[in-house]
Short mmCIF file of C-alpha atoms in Angstrom, two decimals:
data_model
loop_
_atom_site.label_atom_id
_atom_site.label_comp_id
_atom_site.label_asym_id
_atom_site.label_seq_id
_atom_site.Cartn_x
_atom_site.Cartn_y
_atom_site.Cartn_z
CA MET A 1 97.98 91.87 94.58
CA ARG A 2 99.31 94.71 92.59
CA ARG A 3 96.45 97.46 93.79
CA ARG A 4 97.87 96.50 97.42
CA ALA A 5 101.83 97.68 96.54
CA VAL A 6 100.32 101.15 94.73
CA VAL A 7 98.02 101.87 97.70
CA LEU A 8 101.50 101.22 99.68
CA GLY A 9 103.56 102.50 97.66
CA LEU A 10 101.65 105.74 98.22
CA GLY A 11 101.82 105.73 101.85
CA ALA A 12 105.53 105.62 101.46
CA THR A 13 105.22 108.44 98.77
CA ALA A 14 103.43 110.59 101.65
CA ALA A 15 105.62 110.28 103.90
CA THR A 16 109.46 110.23 101.87
CA GLY A 17 107.62 113.82 100.49
CA LEU A 18 107.11 114.86 103.65
CA LEU A 19 110.55 114.34 104.60
CA ALA A 20 111.93 115.62 101.69
CA ARG A 21 110.37 118.64 102.11
CA ARG A 22 111.13 119.35 105.96
CA ALA A 23 114.66 118.42 104.52
CA GLU A 24 114.50 120.82 101.70
CA ALA A 25 117.28 121.40 98.95
CA ARG A 26 120.03 124.11 100.07
CA ALA A 27 120.36 125.77 97.29
CA ARG A 28 123.58 125.20 95.38
CA ILE A 29 125.03 127.04 92.58
CA ARG A 30 124.23 125.00 89.48
CA PRO A 31 126.09 123.82 86.36
CA PRO A 32 125.82 126.87 83.54
CA GLY A 33 122.59 126.70 81.50
CA ALA A 34 120.60 125.03 84.72
CA LEU A 35 116.84 125.18 84.91
CA PRO A 36 115.50 127.56 87.85
CA ALA A 37 115.85 126.28 90.90
CA GLY A 38 113.33 123.96 91.33
CA ALA A 39 112.57 123.10 87.71
CA PHE A 40 116.30 121.54 87.60
CA GLU A 41 116.56 119.85 90.58
CA GLN A 42 112.93 117.81 88.80
CA THR A 43 114.75 117.06 86.12
CA CYS A 44 118.31 116.01 86.80
CA ILE A 45 118.80 111.93 86.65
CA GLY A 46 122.33 112.36 88.06
CA CYS A 47 123.90 111.09 84.98
CA GLN A 48 127.28 112.93 85.83
CA ARG A 49 127.81 113.44 82.44
CA CYS A 50 127.84 117.07 82.44
CA ALA A 51 130.84 116.27 85.52
CA GLU A 52 132.59 114.22 83.57
CA VAL A 53 133.22 116.51 80.77
CA CYS A 54 134.17 119.63 83.52
CA PRO A 55 138.03 120.99 81.45
CA PRO A 56 138.27 122.18 85.43
CA LYS A 57 136.21 119.60 87.50
CA ALA A 58 134.30 122.19 89.09
CA ILE A 59 131.17 119.82 88.65
CA ARG A 60 130.47 118.13 92.43
CA PHE A 61 128.12 115.76 94.25
CA THR A 62 127.70 115.49 97.65
CA ALA A 63 129.65 112.55 99.47
CA SER A 64 127.00 112.90 102.40
CA PHE A 65 123.34 112.14 102.47
CA ALA A 66 121.08 114.91 100.72
CA ALA A 67 118.02 114.99 99.24
CA ASP A 68 119.26 116.51 95.76
CA GLY A 69 122.70 114.32 96.70
CA ALA A 70 122.29 112.63 93.07
CA THR A 71 121.85 116.69 90.77
CA PRO A 72 125.34 118.58 90.37
CA TYR A 73 126.78 121.74 91.59
CA LEU A 74 129.36 123.81 91.80
CA ASP A 75 132.45 124.89 95.04
CA THR A 76 133.87 127.76 93.28
CA ARG A 77 135.37 129.39 96.08
CA ASP A 78 137.22 125.64 95.45
CA THR A 79 137.15 125.91 91.64
CA ALA A 80 135.41 127.94 89.17
CA CYS A 81 133.87 127.22 86.13
CA THR A 82 135.65 128.65 82.94
CA LEU A 83 132.40 128.44 81.13
CA CYS A 84 133.51 126.45 78.33
CA MET A 85 129.76 125.64 77.81
CA LYS A 86 130.39 121.72 76.83
CA CYS A 87 128.45 120.55 79.91
CA PRO A 88 124.76 121.15 78.51
CA GLN A 89 126.00 119.72 75.08
CA VAL A 90 126.00 116.48 77.04
CA CYS A 91 122.71 116.51 79.72
CA PRO A 92 120.07 114.06 78.35
CA THR A 93 116.84 115.34 80.00
CA GLY A 94 117.60 119.31 79.47
CA ALA A 95 118.01 120.02 83.07
CA LEU A 96 121.20 122.58 81.50
CA VAL A 97 120.12 124.14 78.21
CA PRO A 98 122.45 124.90 75.65
CA LEU A 99 123.55 129.26 75.38
CA ALA A 100 125.76 131.54 75.39
CA ALA A 101 128.38 132.20 77.82
CA GLU A 102 127.89 135.01 78.36
CA ASP A 103 123.65 134.90 78.69
CA VAL A 104 124.69 132.33 81.59
CA ARG A 105 123.11 133.41 85.19
CA MET A 106 124.90 130.88 87.68
CA GLY A 107 124.95 133.08 90.83
CA GLU A 108 125.61 136.26 91.40
CA PRO A 109 128.70 137.96 93.53
CA VAL A 110 128.44 138.97 97.04
CA LEU A 111 131.41 141.06 97.94
CA ASP A 112 132.77 141.67 102.27
CA ARG A 113 134.17 145.16 101.86
CA SER A 114 135.95 144.99 105.54
CA ARG A 115 137.94 141.77 103.96
CA CYS A 116 138.88 143.40 100.20
CA LEU A 117 141.90 144.27 100.64
CA PRO A 118 141.50 147.21 98.41
CA TRP A 119 138.76 148.68 100.13
CA ASN A 120 139.48 148.07 104.20
CA GLY A 121 142.96 149.88 103.20
CA SER A 122 145.22 146.64 103.01
CA GLY A 123 146.67 147.50 100.08
CA ASN A 124 146.46 146.89 96.29
CA CYS A 125 145.11 143.51 94.73
CA ARG A 126 143.24 143.79 90.99
CA LEU A 127 143.10 140.00 91.09
CA CYS A 128 139.27 139.16 90.69
CA TYR A 129 138.98 141.88 88.03
CA TYR A 130 141.70 140.93 86.01
CA VAL A 131 140.37 137.17 86.26
CA CYS A 132 136.91 138.33 85.49
CA PRO A 133 135.33 137.24 81.61
CA TYR A 134 133.48 140.06 81.99
CA PRO A 135 135.58 142.67 83.06
CA ASP A 136 133.54 146.95 82.61
CA ARG A 137 130.72 144.82 82.79
CA ALA A 138 130.51 142.58 85.94
CA VAL A 139 133.09 144.15 87.84
CA GLU A 140 134.73 147.34 87.52
CA LEU A 141 137.65 149.16 89.63
CA VAL A 142 136.23 152.10 91.87
CA GLY A 143 137.97 154.76 94.26
CA ALA A 144 140.52 155.68 94.55
CA HIS A 145 142.23 152.66 95.89
CA SER A 146 140.68 150.99 92.57
CA GLY A 147 138.08 148.57 95.01
CA PRO A 148 136.19 146.33 92.88
CA LEU A 149 132.18 147.09 92.04
CA PHE A 150 130.33 143.98 90.91
CA HIS A 151 127.36 144.89 88.76
CA PRO A 152 125.49 140.95 89.44
CA GLU A 153 122.96 141.67 86.38
CA ALA A 154 126.44 141.83 84.09
CA CYS A 155 127.70 139.39 86.22
CA VAL A 156 127.47 135.27 84.79
CA GLY A 157 128.73 133.96 88.27
CA CYS A 158 131.69 131.84 86.69
CA GLY A 159 133.47 132.02 90.19
CA LEU A 160 136.18 132.66 88.66
CA CYS A 161 137.09 135.85 90.85
CA GLU A 162 136.40 133.88 93.83
CA GLU A 163 138.77 131.29 93.28
CA ALA A 164 141.27 133.80 92.85
CA CYS A 165 140.50 135.90 96.01
CA PRO A 166 143.27 135.76 98.33
CA ASP A 167 142.89 133.26 100.64
CA LEU A 168 143.73 136.00 103.51
CA ALA A 169 140.96 138.41 102.21
CA THR A 170 138.53 135.56 100.43
CA ALA A 171 136.15 138.64 100.13
CA ILE A 172 133.67 137.86 97.41
CA ARG A 173 131.21 134.53 97.26
CA ILE A 174 129.35 133.72 94.98
CA VAL A 175 125.47 132.65 95.90
CA PRO A 176 122.71 131.67 94.04
CA LYS A 177 120.18 133.67 91.82
CA GLY A 178 117.06 134.57 93.49
CA LYS A 179 118.11 133.34 96.86
CA PRO A 180 117.72 135.41 99.62
CA LYS A 181 120.84 136.90 101.38
CA MET F 1 138.18 63.09 102.38
CA THR F 2 135.27 64.28 104.64
CA PRO F 3 132.07 63.52 103.29
CA HIS F 4 129.57 66.51 101.93
CA PRO F 5 128.15 67.80 105.31
CA ALA F 6 123.80 67.25 104.79
CA ARG F 7 121.97 69.93 103.51
CA SER F 8 118.32 70.60 103.79
CA ARG F 9 118.36 72.42 100.45
CA LEU F 10 120.93 72.87 96.84
CA GLN F 11 122.60 76.07 97.21
CA PRO F 12 123.29 77.88 93.89
CA GLY F 13 126.78 77.26 94.56
CA ASP F 14 126.72 73.83 94.62
CA ILE F 15 125.43 73.70 90.75
CA VAL F 16 127.98 73.51 87.82
CA LEU F 17 126.50 75.76 85.14
CA ARG F 18 127.45 74.43 81.89
CA HIS F 19 129.27 77.35 80.08
CA ALA F 20 129.74 75.34 76.86
CA ARG F 21 126.17 75.24 75.68
CA SER F 22 124.56 78.69 76.75
CA TYR F 23 125.13 82.09 76.78
CA THR F 24 126.38 82.28 80.04
CA TRP F 25 129.97 83.57 79.01
CA VAL F 26 128.58 85.72 76.52
CA ARG F 27 127.03 86.99 79.76
CA ARG F 28 129.58 87.60 81.69
CA ALA F 29 131.80 89.19 79.24
CA CYS F 30 128.44 91.92 78.87
CA LEU F 31 128.56 92.42 82.92
CA ALA F 32 132.22 92.91 82.99
CA ALA F 33 133.03 95.14 79.93
CA SER F 34 129.60 97.17 82.33
CA PHE F 35 131.07 97.24 85.45
CA ALA F 36 134.09 97.72 84.09
CA LEU F 37 133.22 100.97 81.33
CA THR F 38 131.03 102.20 84.90
CA PHE F 39 135.13 103.22 85.80
CA ALA F 40 136.80 103.28 82.21
CA ILE F 41 134.07 106.07 80.95
CA PRO F 42 135.24 108.43 83.74
CA ALA F 43 138.98 107.40 83.69
CA TRP F 44 139.08 107.92 79.73
CA HIS F 45 136.55 111.44 79.96
CA LEU F 46 139.58 112.28 82.61
CA HIS F 47 142.66 111.43 80.77
CA ALA F 48 140.87 113.33 77.86
CA LEU F 49 140.00 116.79 80.43
CA SER F 50 143.96 116.05 81.25
CA GLN F 51 145.26 115.79 77.92
CA TRP F 52 143.42 118.22 76.32
CA GLY F 53 142.80 115.56 73.67
CA ARG F 54 139.63 113.67 72.03
CA ALA F 55 137.04 112.71 74.26
CA PRO F 56 135.46 109.15 73.66
CA GLY F 57 132.70 108.96 71.78
CA ALA F 58 130.69 106.94 74.69
CA ILE F 59 129.79 108.86 78.24
CA GLY F 60 127.36 108.47 81.38
CA PRO F 61 126.87 105.62 83.83
CA PRO F 62 125.33 102.56 81.77
CA GLY F 63 122.10 103.35 82.93
CA ALA F 64 122.17 106.77 80.78
CA LEU F 65 125.06 105.75 78.57
CA SER F 66 125.76 107.49 75.22
CA LEU F 67 127.14 105.39 72.75
CA PHE F 68 127.90 107.22 69.83
CA GLY F 69 125.13 109.19 70.09
CA LEU F 70 122.82 106.96 70.75
CA GLU F 71 121.19 107.52 74.02
CA LEU F 72 120.52 104.31 76.20
CA ILE F 73 118.29 105.97 79.40
CA ASP F 74 117.33 103.65 81.86
CA PRO F 75 112.87 103.81 81.07
CA LEU F 76 112.84 105.02 85.06
CA ALA F 77 114.61 108.04 84.62
CA VAL F 78 112.40 109.12 82.05
CA THR F 79 109.00 107.87 83.58
CA SER F 80 109.69 109.72 86.81
CA VAL F 81 111.27 112.93 84.81
CA ALA F 82 107.60 112.71 83.06
CA LEU F 83 105.91 112.83 85.97
CA ALA F 84 107.63 115.25 88.21
CA ARG F 85 107.76 118.19 84.88
CA GLY F 86 104.88 116.13 82.51
CA PRO F 87 105.77 114.34 79.18
CA SER F 88 106.96 116.34 76.47
CA LEU F 89 108.09 114.78 73.15
CA SER F 90 111.94 115.13 73.91
CA LEU F 91 111.49 112.90 76.36
CA VAL F 92 109.58 110.55 74.84
CA LEU F 93 112.34 110.26 71.98
CA LEU F 94 115.07 109.50 75.10
CA ALA F 95 113.54 107.08 76.15
CA LEU F 96 113.01 105.08 72.81
CA PRO F 97 115.95 103.07 72.16
CA ALA F 98 116.34 101.83 75.51
CA LEU F 99 112.50 101.49 75.50
CA ALA F 100 112.46 99.50 72.59
CA LEU F 101 114.93 96.59 73.59
CA VAL F 102 113.22 96.94 76.74
CA LEU F 103 110.27 95.62 75.11
CA VAL F 104 111.78 93.26 73.04
CA LEU F 105 114.28 91.69 75.58
CA GLY F 106 112.17 92.14 79.17
CA ARG F 107 114.15 92.65 81.96
CA PHE F 108 117.02 91.97 80.31
CA PHE F 109 119.30 94.93 81.52
CA CYS F 110 119.11 93.26 86.00
CA GLY F 111 120.51 90.13 83.96
CA TRP F 112 123.24 90.97 81.83
CA VAL F 113 123.69 94.86 82.24
CA CYS F 114 123.56 96.43 86.04
CA PRO F 115 126.43 97.13 87.74
CA TYR F 116 125.63 95.57 90.38
CA VAL F 117 125.50 92.49 89.45
CA PRO F 118 129.24 91.35 90.04
CA LEU F 119 128.23 92.02 93.53
CA LEU F 120 125.52 89.65 93.73
CA ALA F 121 127.53 87.48 92.34
CA ALA F 122 130.17 88.34 95.03
CA SER F 123 127.19 88.18 97.82
CA ASN F 124 125.62 84.72 96.44
CA SER F 125 129.19 83.04 96.80
CA LEU F 126 128.88 84.70 100.31
CA ARG F 127 126.20 83.13 101.02
CA TRP F 128 127.40 79.26 99.38
CA LEU F 129 130.50 80.16 101.81
CA LEU F 130 128.53 80.71 105.19
CA HIS F 131 126.14 77.28 104.11
CA ARG F 132 128.95 75.10 104.01
CA VAL F 133 130.53 76.37 107.40
CA GLY F 134 127.60 75.90 108.37
CA LEU F 135 126.33 79.16 109.45
CA ALA F 136 123.39 79.38 106.93
CA PRO F 137 122.32 82.86 106.48
CA LEU F 138 118.75 83.88 106.49
CA ASP F 139 116.73 84.22 103.19
CA LEU F 140 113.77 86.09 103.78
CA LYS F 141 111.26 85.79 100.65
CA LEU F 142 110.31 89.49 100.59
CA PRO F 143 106.36 89.42 98.50
CA ARG F 144 107.68 90.57 95.35
CA ARG F 145 104.52 93.23 95.60
CA THR F 146 107.32 94.97 97.71
CA SER F 147 109.16 95.83 94.66
CA TRP F 148 106.22 97.62 93.21
CA ALA F 149 105.64 99.39 96.39
CA VAL F 150 108.71 100.68 96.03
CA LEU F 151 108.84 101.81 92.60
CA VAL F 152 105.25 103.75 93.58
CA ALA F 153 106.55 105.38 96.98
CA VAL F 154 110.14 106.89 94.92
CA LEU F 155 108.36 107.73 91.39
CA GLY F 156 105.76 109.53 93.63
CA ALA F 157 108.09 111.04 95.94
CA SER F 158 109.95 112.19 93.43
CA ALA F 159 107.19 114.01 91.57
CA LEU F 160 106.30 115.81 95.08
CA SER F 161 109.16 116.39 96.70
CA GLY F 162 110.65 119.01 93.79
CA ALA F 163 114.16 116.63 93.36
CA GLN F 164 114.34 113.17 91.94
CA LEU F 165 115.37 110.53 94.86
CA TRP F 166 114.98 107.36 92.72
CA PRO F 167 118.97 108.21 91.63
CA LEU F 168 119.97 107.91 95.35
CA VAL F 169 118.44 104.25 95.84
CA TYR F 170 119.09 102.44 92.95
CA PRO F 171 122.31 100.92 92.43
CA PRO F 172 123.85 101.32 88.97
CA SER F 173 122.86 104.38 89.11
CA VAL F 174 124.74 105.10 93.04
CA ILE F 175 127.19 103.15 91.51
CA GLY F 176 128.01 104.99 88.32
CA ARG F 177 127.50 108.25 90.57
CA GLU F 178 130.12 106.65 93.42
CA ALA F 179 132.82 105.23 90.46
CA PHE F 180 132.97 108.67 88.88
CA ARG F 181 134.04 110.09 92.21
CA ALA F 182 136.29 107.60 92.93
CA VAL F 183 137.89 107.96 88.95
CA PHE F 184 137.95 111.98 89.45
CA PHE F 185 138.52 112.80 93.10
CA GLY F 186 139.37 110.25 95.00
CA GLY F 187 136.95 108.24 97.96
CA LEU F 188 133.81 107.57 98.60
CA GLY F 189 130.35 109.00 99.27
CA ALA F 190 127.16 107.87 101.40
CA GLY F 191 126.00 106.44 98.34
CA ALA F 192 128.72 103.34 98.89
CA LEU F 193 126.30 102.99 102.04
CA LEU F 194 123.24 101.97 100.25
CA ILE F 195 125.28 99.58 97.35
CA ALA F 196 127.02 98.07 101.05
CA PHE F 197 123.32 97.60 102.43
CA ALA F 198 122.22 96.08 99.45
CA PHE F 199 124.89 94.09 99.53
CA ALA F 200 125.26 92.91 103.37
CA PHE F 201 121.22 92.73 102.72
CA ASP F 202 121.62 90.22 100.31
CA SER F 203 124.22 88.46 101.14
CA LEU F 204 122.61 87.54 104.81
CA VAL F 205 119.12 88.39 104.69
CA SER F 206 117.23 87.68 101.83
CA ARG F 207 119.41 86.28 98.37
CA ALA F 208 119.16 88.64 96.07
CA GLY F 209 116.74 90.15 98.05
CA PHE F 210 117.32 93.65 96.83
CA CYS F 211 116.81 92.88 92.98
CA ARG F 212 114.03 90.87 93.63
CA SER F 213 112.02 92.36 96.27
CA LEU F 214 113.74 96.22 96.74
CA CYS F 215 114.71 97.15 93.54
CA PRO F 216 112.55 100.26 91.90
CA GLY F 217 114.26 100.01 88.47
CA GLY F 218 113.61 95.79 88.32
CA ALA F 219 109.95 96.70 88.87
CA MET F 220 110.21 99.34 86.23
CA PHE F 221 111.57 96.55 83.96
CA SER F 222 109.70 93.96 84.63
CA LEU F 223 106.92 95.98 83.90
CA LEU F 224 107.46 97.61 80.69
CA GLY F 225 109.06 93.64 79.74
CA ALA F 226 105.89 92.47 80.67
CA ALA F 227 104.97 91.22 76.93
CA SER F 228 108.41 90.41 75.80
CA PRO F 229 108.59 87.80 73.58
CA ILE F 230 111.55 86.20 75.03
CA THR F 231 111.17 83.67 77.90
CA VAL F 232 112.39 80.11 79.14
CA LYS F 233 111.21 77.71 77.24
CA LEU F 234 111.46 73.87 78.89
CA GLU F 235 111.08 70.30 76.86
CA ARG F 236 109.51 68.46 79.36
CA GLU F 237 109.75 65.10 78.10
CA LYS F 238 113.86 65.96 78.60
CA CYS F 239 112.79 67.29 82.38
CA THR F 240 114.34 65.27 85.75
CA GLY F 241 112.63 67.60 88.80
CA CYS F 242 116.19 68.05 89.47
CA THR F 243 115.18 71.10 90.78
CA ALA F 244 118.32 73.10 89.88
CA CYS F 245 116.91 75.47 87.21
CA ASP F 246 115.12 76.44 89.63
CA VAL F 247 117.52 76.70 92.96
CA VAL F 248 120.27 78.32 90.63
CA CYS F 249 117.66 81.48 89.96
CA ASN F 250 118.17 85.01 91.52
CA LEU F 251 114.88 86.16 91.20
CA GLY F 252 112.51 83.53 92.23
CA GLN F 253 111.43 81.95 89.00
CA SER F 254 110.70 78.62 88.47
CA PRO F 255 111.05 77.09 85.29
CA MET F 256 111.13 73.64 85.72
CA THR F 257 107.28 74.39 86.57
CA GLY F 258 107.09 76.66 84.00
CA ARG F 259 105.78 79.44 86.50
CA ILE F 260 107.96 82.38 84.50
CA ASP F 261 106.41 85.60 84.48
CA GLU F 262 108.00 88.95 83.87
CA GLY F 263 110.63 89.04 86.63
CA CYS F 264 112.65 87.09 84.34
CA GLU F 265 115.64 88.60 83.90
CA ARG F 266 116.71 86.35 80.93
CA CYS F 267 120.17 86.10 81.99
CA GLY F 268 120.36 82.61 80.99
CA LYS F 269 121.71 80.84 84.04
CA CYS F 270 118.43 77.91 84.20
CA VAL F 271 119.86 76.85 80.60
CA ALA F 272 123.67 76.82 81.87
CA SER F 273 122.35 74.47 85.19
CA CYS F 274 119.77 71.92 83.27
CA PRO F 275 122.08 68.68 83.07
CA THR F 276 119.55 67.04 80.57
CA SER F 277 119.12 70.41 77.77
CA ALA F 278 115.52 70.72 78.47
CA LEU F 279 115.95 74.31 78.86
CA ARG F 280 116.36 77.09 76.29
CA LEU F 281 115.67 80.42 75.74
CA GLY F 282 113.71 80.98 72.97
CA ARG F 283 110.42 83.02 71.35
CA ARG F 284 106.77 82.89 73.82
CA PRO F 285 104.06 80.42 72.30
#
């Protein structure tokens, strides 16, 4: 009987739902134009089209077990987004919405001044400022040593600064928007 | 030559498919193309990226393909998003082309497109081999309602849990992402374990058991394609009752007795297996 199957299914639903809630998807940096966290994971069908068209190959899928294992994310420390804006155009379900590059808000930068070379006095470094697509708006250089000062409200969260930040510093981290730090 | 070992039952591998008078080669070409494209489309895009050249007109895995702008999205995907986020006009329009195919052709995806089918064929060959060496694998017949339960469970869990969960357990989707990963970055992820599980289950526990009684997509296609006008037709006067068609069917249909339901994938293997040409694919009376 199909009815019994449906009842069985609903039981399994409750069990999986509970398990998945417990697992709670880790907040990740999503491709540009992504719906807000929550809505994005519900709308993405894991078709990997966004990743197929990504020129820097920045869009990834986790290789491990996760409830949101079929959804794309960016590891900006490894490879940043170049804001080419191709990925929202190929998304079939509207999990990624086409928009202008400067309106993207993938995440925001968090600077650890104790690791940042100009701020901790170990030397000159302006890499984050030089690679930023919106210099003087999203990041400006301040103080005697020209240390970076980020303005999260103007930052798209592309991660070019995080990618460029030297390995001996790794002072910049892009965190998903709205995530408690 | 030693005599053929006594067998209690015919095995699918024992049955000769008469390729000349069926769609067998067309179907095999479709399946091979689908499997190849699962890898070739990411590879083509990768090439286009590295050369900054033109990208191909096709994008996406077999279950979410866009061909020159024509969207062919798995009905399971669209249904699940509609349940989680509420239906919308754009989702309905997105679903239409594939839905039209399913309404007419029924569960054809499973027999003609799904990139898991080459693995299923390998699994069936492995079963046949095990039979021949005297290590008959189990053939548990899970009730088909199991797949209905799985369908309800994954749709419900996807709607409630806050993430689409079916892409993690649906072989075409998993194979698509693992193929992408292999092509772009090399290596495989956790999805490969699901495919390995399905292969082991089909090979050792239940013949085509994953497709028949666990796959949520198969249940979805069966549900939507229940009114399909295409079916297998039997000319009773030609039938000798040899059971070849029933044995060769992966999905537990019985063309010999005329018991064909919405679970039929229209693969036409029964048609090809019939020694007296008593079967053909045709319109439902």
